[in-house]
Structures are given as structure tokens and as C-alpha cells.
């Protein structure tokens, strides 16, 4: 059976929509419909009840769901096992959002290689939705994300505390009316807190779902946005971004999401390595936050 058909089935089931599935799979809606039709022809049963409201699993689809997850998992395990280079005995696939690679992801790799020289490591990059899909399909075994999406077979653990701060590409920005404000979508909790604290910025003309990549846009224009403190620290140091005085800050921790079927010994050692990395990052972060606050004091002429 074509594994692509099964992955498409899983995506439609997760989203409850053929349209949403095609967006996540980067294919046309007709391609998704054709794949599901081919799957149903192979099984001899309809797996979805279609309506204007979306797609719901039929009884046959519900029965096939668990088999689909197992088939994709076995396929990915076989593919990864075959791909282990000569000289290595184990493998681990990890993913992370863009801004979590420099401070956590790369250092986690360093720690893993130091602890387990025989470990082959493969990495992936993407937003939380993509990381979740890769976890479900078994493409990766662990992911560093800001907004974990729990699904059966996945376990989320808090990795590192962080906060979202309002920054601008120019000094003396005013929180009551920052120029070129861009609303960066950091998830429903941030959206709600943002609307409560800053109602005048709710209807921004620009809305990005680019994560910390939005910093590149902000830095090269007269603009402002909420970004993770850790991600902008270097730009603040260099004077490319400026903390907006008196702007509220919002907690925004990062998480590590694991598949619950990772080899227990490998998971234990990988978690221990990540814990050391997080502890080191927390020590650095204490200095970073203090430094960012000092920069804010400097940017506002010492008036807070």
C-alpha cells in the first residue's frame, strides 16, 4: 500500500477537513480527495463521512486509524534504521522551530554527540503544526516547540521559560502607538492576553505566522512586533532592535514533545542531555534578561 495514502488519511482525520489537510500537505484539494478515494478503494470501505462542515471518520475509518498510525510508524522506523550510517548503532530524529535551534537545538546535538558517539542524529525544521505532524508520522521522535499540540502517543515536557517582549527597529517607540506594528501569531493564549493588555493593537494591518523569522522583517523596516526575548537578545545587543518601554511582557515557555515509543534507554539519555543544556541556558538567560532590562533603561534615557 502507498504510504502517502495513509499519511493523507491521518492528516484529514487530524484536521477534520480536506481543505485543511491540503494546506498542511502542500498539495491540491483534488489530490487529497484522489488519495482518499484510492485508499477507500483499496480497503473496500469509506473511511470518511463528507459534509460541508468537514470530514468525520466512519466506523471503518475509526478502526483503520490505529492501523494507519502503526503502519506509518513501522515505515519510518524501517527507513531510519536502514539509513543509519556505518559506524553508528543508534539513531534519533529531532525537530525544532526556527528560534529554538540556536540556544537549545544545536547545543542538544552537541551534548548528545558527547554522551553517545555512536548515535546518528537527523534534524527537521518547521512550525509547531509541521512538527506535530512529523511526530505523529514518526518522521521525528522529539520536537522543540513553543506551542505543543498533544495527540495520542505524544508526551510534552516544559523545556525552558521565556517571554515575549515588544521590540522596534527604531529607538523611543511608544507602546501606545508603535509605528509599523506587526502582529505575530504566537498562539491562542498570547492572542487573548495581547487583546486584553493592548486592545489598540488588536487589529494590526499585518499579521505574521512566521515565528521568530519575523525579526528579520522588523529589523529591516521601521516596524515593531512581539518576539521571544532569547531570540532578539543579540539584535538588542547590536542596537538593531530596541525594547519598547513600558510594554507588557508575556510568558512564553518552550517545550519538548516526545513520542512515547522512543527506546527507553535512548530517551533517558537524551532527556538527561537536554536537561543539562536547559540548565546552562537558564543561567545565561538570567544574564540576558538583566541585560535586556538594562538596554531598555538605556534606550529610554534611564526612565522606566
PDB file of C-alpha atoms in Angstrom:
ATOM      1  CA  UNK A   1       0.000   0.000   0.000  1.00  0.00           C
ATOM      2  CA  UNK A   2       1.211   3.530  -0.814  1.00  0.00           C
ATOM      3  CA  UNK A   3       2.374   5.138   2.452  1.00  0.00           C
ATOM      4  CA  UNK A   4       1.394   8.543   1.035  1.00  0.00           C
ATOM      5  CA  UNK A   5      -2.255   7.490   1.090  1.00  0.00           C
ATOM      6  CA  UNK A   6      -2.025   6.571   4.750  1.00  0.00           C
ATOM      7  CA  UNK A   7      -0.287   9.837   5.680  1.00  0.00           C
ATOM      8  CA  UNK A   8      -3.009  11.749   3.849  1.00  0.00           C
ATOM      9  CA  UNK A   9      -5.678   9.787   5.734  1.00  0.00           C
ATOM     10  CA  UNK A  10      -4.031  10.702   9.048  1.00  0.00           C
ATOM     11  CA  UNK A  11      -3.856  14.388   8.142  1.00  0.00           C
ATOM     12  CA  UNK A  12      -7.518  14.564   7.116  1.00  0.00           C
ATOM     13  CA  UNK A  13      -8.503  12.744  10.307  1.00  0.00           C
ATOM     14  CA  UNK A  14      -6.428  15.121  12.441  1.00  0.00           C
ATOM     15  CA  UNK A  15      -7.770  18.286  10.837  1.00  0.00           C
ATOM     16  CA  UNK A  16     -11.305  17.081  10.115  1.00  0.00           C
ATOM     17  CA  UNK A  17     -11.104  18.792   6.757  1.00  0.00           C
ATOM     18  CA  UNK A  18      -9.907  18.009   3.242  1.00  0.00           C
ATOM     19  CA  UNK A  19      -9.123  21.708   2.734  1.00  0.00           C
ATOM     20  CA  UNK A  20      -7.006  21.991   5.883  1.00  0.00           C
ATOM     21  CA  UNK A  21      -5.218  18.760   5.008  1.00  0.00           C
ATOM     22  CA  UNK A  22      -4.230  20.014   1.558  1.00  0.00           C
ATOM     23  CA  UNK A  23      -2.758  23.165   3.142  1.00  0.00           C
ATOM     24  CA  UNK A  24      -0.618  21.106   5.504  1.00  0.00           C
ATOM     25  CA  UNK A  25       0.417  18.591   2.872  1.00  0.00           C
ATOM     26  CA  UNK A  26       1.140  21.305   0.282  1.00  0.00           C
ATOM     27  CA  UNK A  27      -0.973  19.617  -2.380  1.00  0.00           C
ATOM     28  CA  UNK A  28      -4.253  20.485  -4.073  1.00  0.00           C
ATOM     29  CA  UNK A  29      -7.619  19.525  -2.637  1.00  0.00           C
ATOM     30  CA  UNK A  30      -8.248  17.310  -5.648  1.00  0.00           C
ATOM     31  CA  UNK A  31      -5.018  15.440  -4.875  1.00  0.00           C
ATOM     32  CA  UNK A  32      -6.153  14.837  -1.300  1.00  0.00           C
ATOM     33  CA  UNK A  33      -9.571  13.654  -2.486  1.00  0.00           C
ATOM     34  CA  UNK A  34      -7.994  11.313  -5.022  1.00  0.00           C
ATOM     35  CA  UNK A  35      -5.665   9.810  -2.418  1.00  0.00           C
ATOM     36  CA  UNK A  36      -8.538   9.157  -0.013  1.00  0.00           C
ATOM     37  CA  UNK A  37     -10.580   7.635  -2.825  1.00  0.00           C
ATOM     38  CA  UNK A  38      -7.700   5.305  -3.704  1.00  0.00           C
ATOM     39  CA  UNK A  39      -7.365   4.327  -0.050  1.00  0.00           C
ATOM     40  CA  UNK A  40     -11.077   3.608   0.244  1.00  0.00           C
ATOM     41  CA  UNK A  41     -10.961   1.562  -2.957  1.00  0.00           C
ATOM     42  CA  UNK A  42      -8.079  -0.499  -1.519  1.00  0.00           C
ATOM     43  CA  UNK A  43      -9.878  -1.061   1.791  1.00  0.00           C
ATOM     44  CA  UNK A  44     -13.258  -1.611   0.244  1.00  0.00           C
ATOM     45  CA  UNK A  45     -14.872   0.759   2.739  1.00  0.00           C
ATOM     46  CA  UNK A  46     -15.439   4.508   3.062  1.00  0.00           C
ATOM     47  CA  UNK A  47     -13.233   5.992   5.782  1.00  0.00           C
ATOM     48  CA  UNK A  48     -14.782   9.472   5.932  1.00  0.00           C
ATOM     49  CA  UNK A  49     -18.286  10.899   6.006  1.00  0.00           C
ATOM     50  CA  UNK A  50     -18.051  14.100   3.980  1.00  0.00           C
ATOM     51  CA  UNK A  51     -20.202  17.190   4.502  1.00  0.00           C
ATOM     52  CA  UNK A  52     -19.980  20.967   4.194  1.00  0.00           C
ATOM     53  CA  UNK A  53     -18.837  21.026   7.834  1.00  0.00           C
ATOM     54  CA  UNK A  54     -15.823  18.823   7.084  1.00  0.00           C
ATOM     55  CA  UNK A  55     -14.878  15.156   7.243  1.00  0.00           C
ATOM     56  CA  UNK A  56     -15.648  12.726  10.065  1.00  0.00           C
ATOM     57  CA  UNK A  57     -14.323   9.189  10.404  1.00  0.00           C
ATOM     58  CA  UNK A  58     -16.743   6.413   9.609  1.00  0.00           C
ATOM     59  CA  UNK A  59     -16.781   3.305  11.843  1.00  0.00           C
ATOM     60  CA  UNK A  60     -14.415   1.673   9.331  1.00  0.00           C
ATOM     61  CA  UNK A  61     -12.223   4.774   9.400  1.00  0.00           C
ATOM     62  CA  UNK A  62     -12.047   4.678  13.188  1.00  0.00           C
ATOM     63  CA  UNK A  63     -10.962   1.047  13.048  1.00  0.00           C
ATOM     64  CA  UNK A  64      -8.331   1.822  10.422  1.00  0.00           C
ATOM     65  CA  UNK A  65      -6.964   4.838  12.371  1.00  0.00           C
ATOM     66  CA  UNK A  66      -4.844   2.794  14.788  1.00  0.00           C
ATOM     67  CA  UNK A  67      -3.529   0.582  11.996  1.00  0.00           C
ATOM     68  CA  UNK A  68      -2.642   3.684   9.972  1.00  0.00           C
ATOM     69  CA  UNK A  69      -0.550   5.084  12.821  1.00  0.00           C
ATOM     70  CA  UNK A  70       1.200   1.746  13.257  1.00  0.00           C
ATOM     71  CA  UNK A  71       1.917   1.397   9.538  1.00  0.00           C
ATOM     72  CA  UNK A  72       3.435   4.873   9.288  1.00  0.00           C
ATOM     73  CA  UNK A  73       5.470   4.296  12.440  1.00  0.00           C
ATOM     74  CA  UNK A  74       6.850   0.990  11.166  1.00  0.00           C
ATOM     75  CA  UNK A  75       7.656   2.573   7.805  1.00  0.00           C
ATOM     76  CA  UNK A  76       9.555   5.476   9.387  1.00  0.00           C
ATOM     77  CA  UNK A  77      11.398   3.182  11.793  1.00  0.00           C
ATOM     78  CA  UNK A  78      12.486   0.947   8.911  1.00  0.00           C
ATOM     79  CA  UNK A  79      13.528   3.932   6.808  1.00  0.00           C
ATOM     80  CA  UNK A  80      15.554   5.447   9.630  1.00  0.00           C
ATOM     81  CA  UNK A  81      17.135   2.145  10.643  1.00  0.00           C
ATOM     82  CA  UNK A  82      18.283   1.444   7.097  1.00  0.00           C
ATOM     83  CA  UNK A  83      19.653   4.985   6.865  1.00  0.00           C
ATOM     84  CA  UNK A  84      21.921   4.665   9.931  1.00  0.00           C
ATOM     85  CA  UNK A  85      25.449   5.309   8.623  1.00  0.00           C
ATOM     86  CA  UNK A  86      28.173   2.716   9.066  1.00  0.00           C
ATOM     87  CA  UNK A  87      29.898   3.091  12.408  1.00  0.00           C
ATOM     88  CA  UNK A  88      26.744   4.143  14.266  1.00  0.00           C
ATOM     89  CA  UNK A  89      24.432   1.852  16.218  1.00  0.00           C
ATOM     90  CA  UNK A  90      21.545   4.110  17.200  1.00  0.00           C
ATOM     91  CA  UNK A  91      19.603   6.984  15.661  1.00  0.00           C
ATOM     92  CA  UNK A  92      17.496   9.874  16.904  1.00  0.00           C
ATOM     93  CA  UNK A  93      15.465  12.298  14.812  1.00  0.00           C
ATOM     94  CA  UNK A  94      14.644  15.659  16.367  1.00  0.00           C
ATOM     95  CA  UNK A  95      12.874  18.763  15.116  1.00  0.00           C
ATOM     96  CA  UNK A  96      12.559  22.331  16.324  1.00  0.00           C
ATOM     97  CA  UNK A  97      11.096  25.677  15.487  1.00  0.00           C
ATOM     98  CA  UNK A  98      13.488  28.169  13.938  1.00  0.00           C
ATOM     99  CA  UNK A  99      14.264  30.277  17.018  1.00  0.00           C
ATOM    100  CA  UNK A 100      14.762  27.233  19.252  1.00  0.00           C
ATOM    101  CA  UNK A 101      17.677  25.800  17.290  1.00  0.00           C
ATOM    102  CA  UNK A 102      20.486  28.235  18.287  1.00  0.00           C
ATOM    103  CA  UNK A 103      20.065  28.188  22.077  1.00  0.00           C
ATOM    104  CA  UNK A 104      18.631  24.696  22.580  1.00  0.00           C
ATOM    105  CA  UNK A 105      18.635  22.507  19.473  1.00  0.00           C
ATOM    106  CA  UNK A 106      22.256  22.866  18.393  1.00  0.00           C
ATOM    107  CA  UNK A 107      23.525  22.556  21.950  1.00  0.00           C
ATOM    108  CA  UNK A 108      21.372  19.499  22.485  1.00  0.00           C
ATOM    109  CA  UNK A 109      23.056  17.906  19.476  1.00  0.00           C
ATOM    110  CA  UNK A 110      26.480  18.737  20.961  1.00  0.00           C
ATOM    111  CA  UNK A 111      25.503  17.109  24.253  1.00  0.00           C
ATOM    112  CA  UNK A 112      24.077  14.030  22.535  1.00  0.00           C
ATOM    113  CA  UNK A 113      27.219  13.532  20.466  1.00  0.00           C
ATOM    114  CA  UNK A 114      29.367  13.936  23.545  1.00  0.00           C
ATOM    115  CA  UNK A 115      27.332  11.383  25.524  1.00  0.00           C
ATOM    116  CA  UNK A 116      26.689   8.924  22.689  1.00  0.00           C
ATOM    117  CA  UNK A 117      29.350   8.967  19.949  1.00  0.00           C
ATOM    118  CA  UNK A 118      27.598   6.025  18.274  1.00  0.00           C
ATOM    119  CA  UNK A 119      24.344   7.991  17.866  1.00  0.00           C
ATOM    120  CA  UNK A 120      23.295   9.116  14.386  1.00  0.00           C
ATOM    121  CA  UNK A 121      21.208  12.312  14.508  1.00  0.00           C
ATOM    122  CA  UNK A 122      18.792  13.666  11.912  1.00  0.00           C
ATOM    123  CA  UNK A 123      17.055  17.036  12.203  1.00  0.00           C
ATOM    124  CA  UNK A 124      13.987  18.827  10.849  1.00  0.00           C
ATOM    125  CA  UNK A 125      12.796  22.450  10.880  1.00  0.00           C
ATOM    126  CA  UNK A 126       9.222  23.742  10.956  1.00  0.00           C
ATOM    127  CA  UNK A 127       6.416  25.422  12.839  1.00  0.00           C
ATOM    128  CA  UNK A 128       4.515  23.604  15.588  1.00  0.00           C
ATOM    129  CA  UNK A 129       1.890  22.174  13.201  1.00  0.00           C
ATOM    130  CA  UNK A 130       4.535  20.604  10.997  1.00  0.00           C
ATOM    131  CA  UNK A 131       6.489  19.262  13.969  1.00  0.00           C
ATOM    132  CA  UNK A 132       3.329  17.676  15.357  1.00  0.00           C
ATOM    133  CA  UNK A 133       2.579  16.003  12.043  1.00  0.00           C
ATOM    134  CA  UNK A 134       6.145  14.695  11.837  1.00  0.00           C
ATOM    135  CA  UNK A 135       5.864  13.326  15.371  1.00  0.00           C
ATOM    136  CA  UNK A 136       2.596  11.561  14.614  1.00  0.00           C
ATOM    137  CA  UNK A 137       4.003  10.052  11.443  1.00  0.00           C
ATOM    138  CA  UNK A 138       7.243   9.006  13.136  1.00  0.00           C
ATOM    139  CA  UNK A 139       9.445  11.225  10.951  1.00  0.00           C
ATOM    140  CA  UNK A 140      10.898  12.658  14.162  1.00  0.00           C
ATOM    141  CA  UNK A 141      10.948  11.311  17.687  1.00  0.00           C
ATOM    142  CA  UNK A 142      11.201  14.568  19.626  1.00  0.00           C
ATOM    143  CA  UNK A 143      10.494  18.222  18.880  1.00  0.00           C
ATOM    144  CA  UNK A 144      11.282  21.567  20.500  1.00  0.00           C
ATOM    145  CA  UNK A 145       8.263  23.840  20.083  1.00  0.00           C
ATOM    146  CA  UNK A 146       6.592  26.836  21.697  1.00  0.00           C
ATOM    147  CA  UNK A 147       3.010  25.598  21.431  1.00  0.00           C
ATOM    148  CA  UNK A 148       2.772  21.825  21.937  1.00  0.00           C
ATOM    149  CA  UNK A 149      -0.171  20.054  20.355  1.00  0.00           C
ATOM    150  CA  UNK A 150      -0.929  16.904  22.292  1.00  0.00           C
ATOM    151  CA  UNK A 151      -2.059  13.858  20.376  1.00  0.00           C
ATOM    152  CA  UNK A 152      -2.309  10.184  21.356  1.00  0.00           C
ATOM    153  CA  UNK A 153       1.199   8.781  21.663  1.00  0.00           C
ATOM    154  CA  UNK A 154       2.838  12.153  22.363  1.00  0.00           C
ATOM    155  CA  UNK A 155       4.113  13.495  25.695  1.00  0.00           C
ATOM    156  CA  UNK A 156       5.010  17.166  26.315  1.00  0.00           C
ATOM    157  CA  UNK A 157       7.510  18.388  28.897  1.00  0.00           C
ATOM    158  CA  UNK A 158       8.404  22.011  29.621  1.00  0.00           C
ATOM    159  CA  UNK A 159      11.921  22.817  28.425  1.00  0.00           C
ATOM    160  CA  UNK A 160      12.811  26.470  29.035  1.00  0.00           C
ATOM    161  CA  UNK A 161      10.990  29.532  30.337  1.00  0.00           C
ATOM    162  CA  UNK A 162      10.948  32.554  28.050  1.00  0.00           C
ATOM    163  CA  UNK A 163       8.904  35.690  27.486  1.00  0.00           C
ATOM    164  CA  UNK A 164       7.653  37.708  24.547  1.00  0.00           C
ATOM    165  CA  UNK A 165       8.839  41.319  24.513  1.00  0.00           C
ATOM    166  CA  UNK A 166       7.815  44.216  22.293  1.00  0.00           C
ATOM    167  CA  UNK A 167      10.740  45.378  20.161  1.00  0.00           C
ATOM    168  CA  UNK A 168      11.093  48.009  17.442  1.00  0.00           C
ATOM    169  CA  UNK A 169      13.722  48.712  14.821  1.00  0.00           C
ATOM    170  CA  UNK A 170      13.958  52.334  15.998  1.00  0.00           C
ATOM    171  CA  UNK A 171      14.536  53.850  19.475  1.00  0.00           C
ATOM    172  CA  UNK A 172      11.899  55.648  21.542  1.00  0.00           C
ATOM    173  CA  UNK A 173       8.983  53.613  20.190  1.00  0.00           C
ATOM    174  CA  UNK A 174       5.740  54.287  22.070  1.00  0.00           C
ATOM    175  CA  UNK A 175       3.694  51.329  23.283  1.00  0.00           C
ATOM    176  CA  UNK A 176       0.533  53.399  22.796  1.00  0.00           C
ATOM    177  CA  UNK A 177       1.154  53.628  19.068  1.00  0.00           C
ATOM    178  CA  UNK A 178       4.284  51.870  17.792  1.00  0.00           C
ATOM    179  CA  UNK A 179       4.922  52.511  14.115  1.00  0.00           C
ATOM    180  CA  UNK A 180       4.624  49.647  11.665  1.00  0.00           C
ATOM    181  CA  UNK A 181       3.238  47.270  14.262  1.00  0.00           C
ATOM    182  CA  UNK A 182       3.130  43.655  13.095  1.00  0.00           C
ATOM    183  CA  UNK A 183       1.019  41.148  14.986  1.00  0.00           C
ATOM    184  CA  UNK A 184       2.997  37.916  15.199  1.00  0.00           C
ATOM    185  CA  UNK A 185       0.690  34.999  15.989  1.00  0.00           C
ATOM    186  CA  UNK A 186       2.151  33.185  18.973  1.00  0.00           C
ATOM    187  CA  UNK A 187      -0.934  31.090  19.648  1.00  0.00           C
ATOM    188  CA  UNK A 188      -4.359  31.499  21.280  1.00  0.00           C
ATOM    189  CA  UNK A 189      -3.077  32.222  24.806  1.00  0.00           C
ATOM    190  CA  UNK A 190      -0.898  35.075  23.579  1.00  0.00           C
ATOM    191  CA  UNK A 191      -3.683  36.372  21.329  1.00  0.00           C
ATOM    192  CA  UNK A 192      -6.081  36.552  24.278  1.00  0.00           C
ATOM    193  CA  UNK A 193      -3.553  38.163  26.641  1.00  0.00           C
ATOM    194  CA  UNK A 194      -2.478  40.591  23.916  1.00  0.00           C
ATOM    195  CA  UNK A 195      -6.078  41.643  23.215  1.00  0.00           C
ATOM    196  CA  UNK A 196      -6.673  42.233  26.924  1.00  0.00           C
ATOM    197  CA  UNK A 197      -3.494  44.211  27.587  1.00  0.00           C
ATOM    198  CA  UNK A 198      -3.173  46.028  24.261  1.00  0.00           C
ATOM    199  CA  UNK A 199      -6.637  46.339  22.671  1.00  0.00           C
ATOM    200  CA  UNK A 200      -5.483  49.248  20.494  1.00  0.00           C
ATOM    201  CA  UNK A 201      -3.057  46.913  18.704  1.00  0.00           C
ATOM    202  CA  UNK A 202      -5.519  44.080  18.103  1.00  0.00           C
ATOM    203  CA  UNK A 203      -6.421  44.999  14.528  1.00  0.00           C
ATOM    204  CA  UNK A 204      -2.935  45.328  13.092  1.00  0.00           C
ATOM    205  CA  UNK A 205      -2.767  45.599   9.317  1.00  0.00           C
ATOM    206  CA  UNK A 206      -0.051  42.953   9.181  1.00  0.00           C
ATOM    207  CA  UNK A 207      -0.344  39.532  10.788  1.00  0.00           C
ATOM    208  CA  UNK A 208       2.519  37.053  10.572  1.00  0.00           C
ATOM    209  CA  UNK A 209       2.621  33.370  11.375  1.00  0.00           C
ATOM    210  CA  UNK A 210       6.384  33.212  10.889  1.00  0.00           C
ATOM    211  CA  UNK A 211       7.610  32.846  14.453  1.00  0.00           C
ATOM    212  CA  UNK A 212      10.972  34.443  15.214  1.00  0.00           C
ATOM    213  CA  UNK A 213      11.650  34.820  11.480  1.00  0.00           C
ATOM    214  CA  UNK A 214       9.575  37.998  11.797  1.00  0.00           C
ATOM    215  CA  UNK A 215      12.635  39.597  13.432  1.00  0.00           C
ATOM    216  CA  UNK A 216      14.309  39.841  10.019  1.00  0.00           C
ATOM    217  CA  UNK A 217      11.313  41.723   8.649  1.00  0.00           C
ATOM    218  CA  UNK A 218      11.129  44.081  11.633  1.00  0.00           C
ATOM    219  CA  UNK A 219      14.837  44.817  11.727  1.00  0.00           C
ATOM    220  CA  UNK A 220      14.961  45.967   8.094  1.00  0.00           C
ATOM    221  CA  UNK A 221      11.937  48.286   8.286  1.00  0.00           C
ATOM    222  CA  UNK A 222      10.535  50.921  10.597  1.00  0.00           C
ATOM    223  CA  UNK A 223       8.427  48.370  12.383  1.00  0.00           C
ATOM    224  CA  UNK A 224       7.714  46.659  15.700  1.00  0.00           C
ATOM    225  CA  UNK A 225       6.443  43.322  16.998  1.00  0.00           C
ATOM    226  CA  UNK A 226       6.394  40.922  19.929  1.00  0.00           C
ATOM    227  CA  UNK A 227       9.273  38.437  19.760  1.00  0.00           C
ATOM    228  CA  UNK A 228      10.916  35.963  22.188  1.00  0.00           C
ATOM    229  CA  UNK A 229      13.438  37.684  24.477  1.00  0.00           C
ATOM    230  CA  UNK A 230      16.051  34.996  23.865  1.00  0.00           C
ATOM    231  CA  UNK A 231      15.689  35.227  20.111  1.00  0.00           C
ATOM    232  CA  UNK A 232      16.196  39.001  19.954  1.00  0.00           C
ATOM    233  CA  UNK A 233      18.896  39.358  22.594  1.00  0.00           C
ATOM    234  CA  UNK A 234      21.776  39.556  20.119  1.00  0.00           C
ATOM    235  CA  UNK A 235      19.952  42.065  17.943  1.00  0.00           C
ATOM    236  CA  UNK A 236      19.256  44.215  21.006  1.00  0.00           C
ATOM    237  CA  UNK A 237      22.932  43.983  21.954  1.00  0.00           C
ATOM    238  CA  UNK A 238      23.913  45.124  18.469  1.00  0.00           C
ATOM    239  CA  UNK A 239      21.466  48.025  18.520  1.00  0.00           C
ATOM    240  CA  UNK A 240      19.443  46.639  15.623  1.00  0.00           C
ATOM    241  CA  UNK A 241      16.340  46.258  17.777  1.00  0.00           C
ATOM    242  CA  UNK A 242      15.143  48.245  20.780  1.00  0.00           C
ATOM    243  CA  UNK A 243      12.957  47.213  23.708  1.00  0.00           C
ATOM    244  CA  UNK A 244       9.763  49.290  23.812  1.00  0.00           C
ATOM    245  CA  UNK A 245       9.477  50.952  27.213  1.00  0.00           C
ATOM    246  CA  UNK A 246       6.533  50.083  29.477  1.00  0.00           C
ATOM    247  CA  UNK A 247       5.228  47.437  27.086  1.00  0.00           C
ATOM    248  CA  UNK A 248       3.757  44.396  28.878  1.00  0.00           C
ATOM    249  CA  UNK A 249       5.629  41.129  28.601  1.00  0.00           C
ATOM    250  CA  UNK A 250       4.045  37.736  28.155  1.00  0.00           C
ATOM    251  CA  UNK A 251       5.303  34.371  29.397  1.00  0.00           C
ATOM    252  CA  UNK A 252       6.150  32.034  26.531  1.00  0.00           C
ATOM    253  CA  UNK A 253       7.914  28.812  27.559  1.00  0.00           C
ATOM    254  CA  UNK A 254       9.346  26.297  25.135  1.00  0.00           C
ATOM    255  CA  UNK A 255       8.502  22.588  25.296  1.00  0.00           C
ATOM    256  CA  UNK A 256       9.942  19.298  24.169  1.00  0.00           C
ATOM    257  CA  UNK A 257       7.388  16.835  22.781  1.00  0.00           C
ATOM    258  CA  UNK A 258       8.326  13.149  22.663  1.00  0.00           C
ATOM    259  CA  UNK A 259       6.851  10.129  21.007  1.00  0.00           C
ATOM    260  CA  UNK A 260       6.059   7.712  23.812  1.00  0.00           C
ATOM    261  CA  UNK A 261       7.586   4.769  21.952  1.00  0.00           C
ATOM    262  CA  UNK A 262      11.183   6.021  21.839  1.00  0.00           C
ATOM    263  CA  UNK A 263      13.631   3.396  23.084  1.00  0.00           C
ATOM    264  CA  UNK A 264      13.578   3.859  26.908  1.00  0.00           C
ATOM    265  CA  UNK A 265      17.369   3.912  27.329  1.00  0.00           C
ATOM    266  CA  UNK A 266      17.824   6.337  24.426  1.00  0.00           C
ATOM    267  CA  UNK A 267      15.028   8.576  25.712  1.00  0.00           C
ATOM    268  CA  UNK A 268      16.518   8.623  29.221  1.00  0.00           C
ATOM    269  CA  UNK A 269      19.954   9.642  27.985  1.00  0.00           C
ATOM    270  CA  UNK A 270      18.588  12.173  25.511  1.00  0.00           C
ATOM    271  CA  UNK A 271      16.444  13.777  28.203  1.00  0.00           C
ATOM    272  CA  UNK A 272      19.422  13.968  30.563  1.00  0.00           C
ATOM    273  CA  UNK A 273      21.459  15.704  27.852  1.00  0.00           C
ATOM    274  CA  UNK A 274      18.670  18.194  27.175  1.00  0.00           C
ATOM    275  CA  UNK A 275      18.277  18.883  30.892  1.00  0.00           C
ATOM    276  CA  UNK A 276      21.933  19.939  31.104  1.00  0.00           C
ATOM    277  CA  UNK A 277      21.513  22.189  28.077  1.00  0.00           C
ATOM    278  CA  UNK A 278      18.404  23.791  29.577  1.00  0.00           C
ATOM    279  CA  UNK A 279      20.150  24.384  32.901  1.00  0.00           C
ATOM    280  CA  UNK A 280      23.025  26.131  31.123  1.00  0.00           C
ATOM    281  CA  UNK A 281      20.575  28.185  29.053  1.00  0.00           C
ATOM    282  CA  UNK A 282      18.685  29.220  32.188  1.00  0.00           C
ATOM    283  CA  UNK A 283      21.888  30.576  33.718  1.00  0.00           C
ATOM    284  CA  UNK A 284      22.608  32.507  30.538  1.00  0.00           C
ATOM    285  CA  UNK A 285      19.031  33.700  30.356  1.00  0.00           C
ATOM    286  CA  UNK A 286      19.248  35.261  33.808  1.00  0.00           C
ATOM    287  CA  UNK A 287      22.088  37.383  32.476  1.00  0.00           C
ATOM    288  CA  UNK A 288      20.297  38.009  29.179  1.00  0.00           C
ATOM    289  CA  UNK A 289      17.083  39.235  30.791  1.00  0.00           C
ATOM    290  CA  UNK A 290      19.009  41.520  33.099  1.00  0.00           C
ATOM    291  CA  UNK A 291      20.965  42.817  30.132  1.00  0.00           C
ATOM    292  CA  UNK A 292      17.809  43.385  28.097  1.00  0.00           C
ATOM    293  CA  UNK A 293      16.316  45.326  31.002  1.00  0.00           C
ATOM    294  CA  UNK A 294      19.470  47.432  31.185  1.00  0.00           C
ATOM    295  CA  UNK A 295      19.210  48.079  27.439  1.00  0.00           C
ATOM    296  CA  UNK A 296      15.606  49.168  27.942  1.00  0.00           C
ATOM    297  CA  UNK A 297      16.730  51.578  30.655  1.00  0.00           C
ATOM    298  CA  UNK A 298      19.422  52.896  28.316  1.00  0.00           C
ATOM    299  CA  UNK A 299      17.041  53.267  25.365  1.00  0.00           C
ATOM    300  CA  UNK A 300      14.602  55.337  27.437  1.00  0.00           C
ATOM    301  CA  UNK A 301      17.226  57.578  28.977  1.00  0.00           C
ATOM    302  CA  UNK A 302      17.004  55.885  32.336  1.00  0.00           C
ATOM    303  CA  UNK A 303      13.257  56.450  32.760  1.00  0.00           C
ATOM    304  CA  UNK A 304      11.206  53.279  33.235  1.00  0.00           C
TER     305      UNK A 304
END
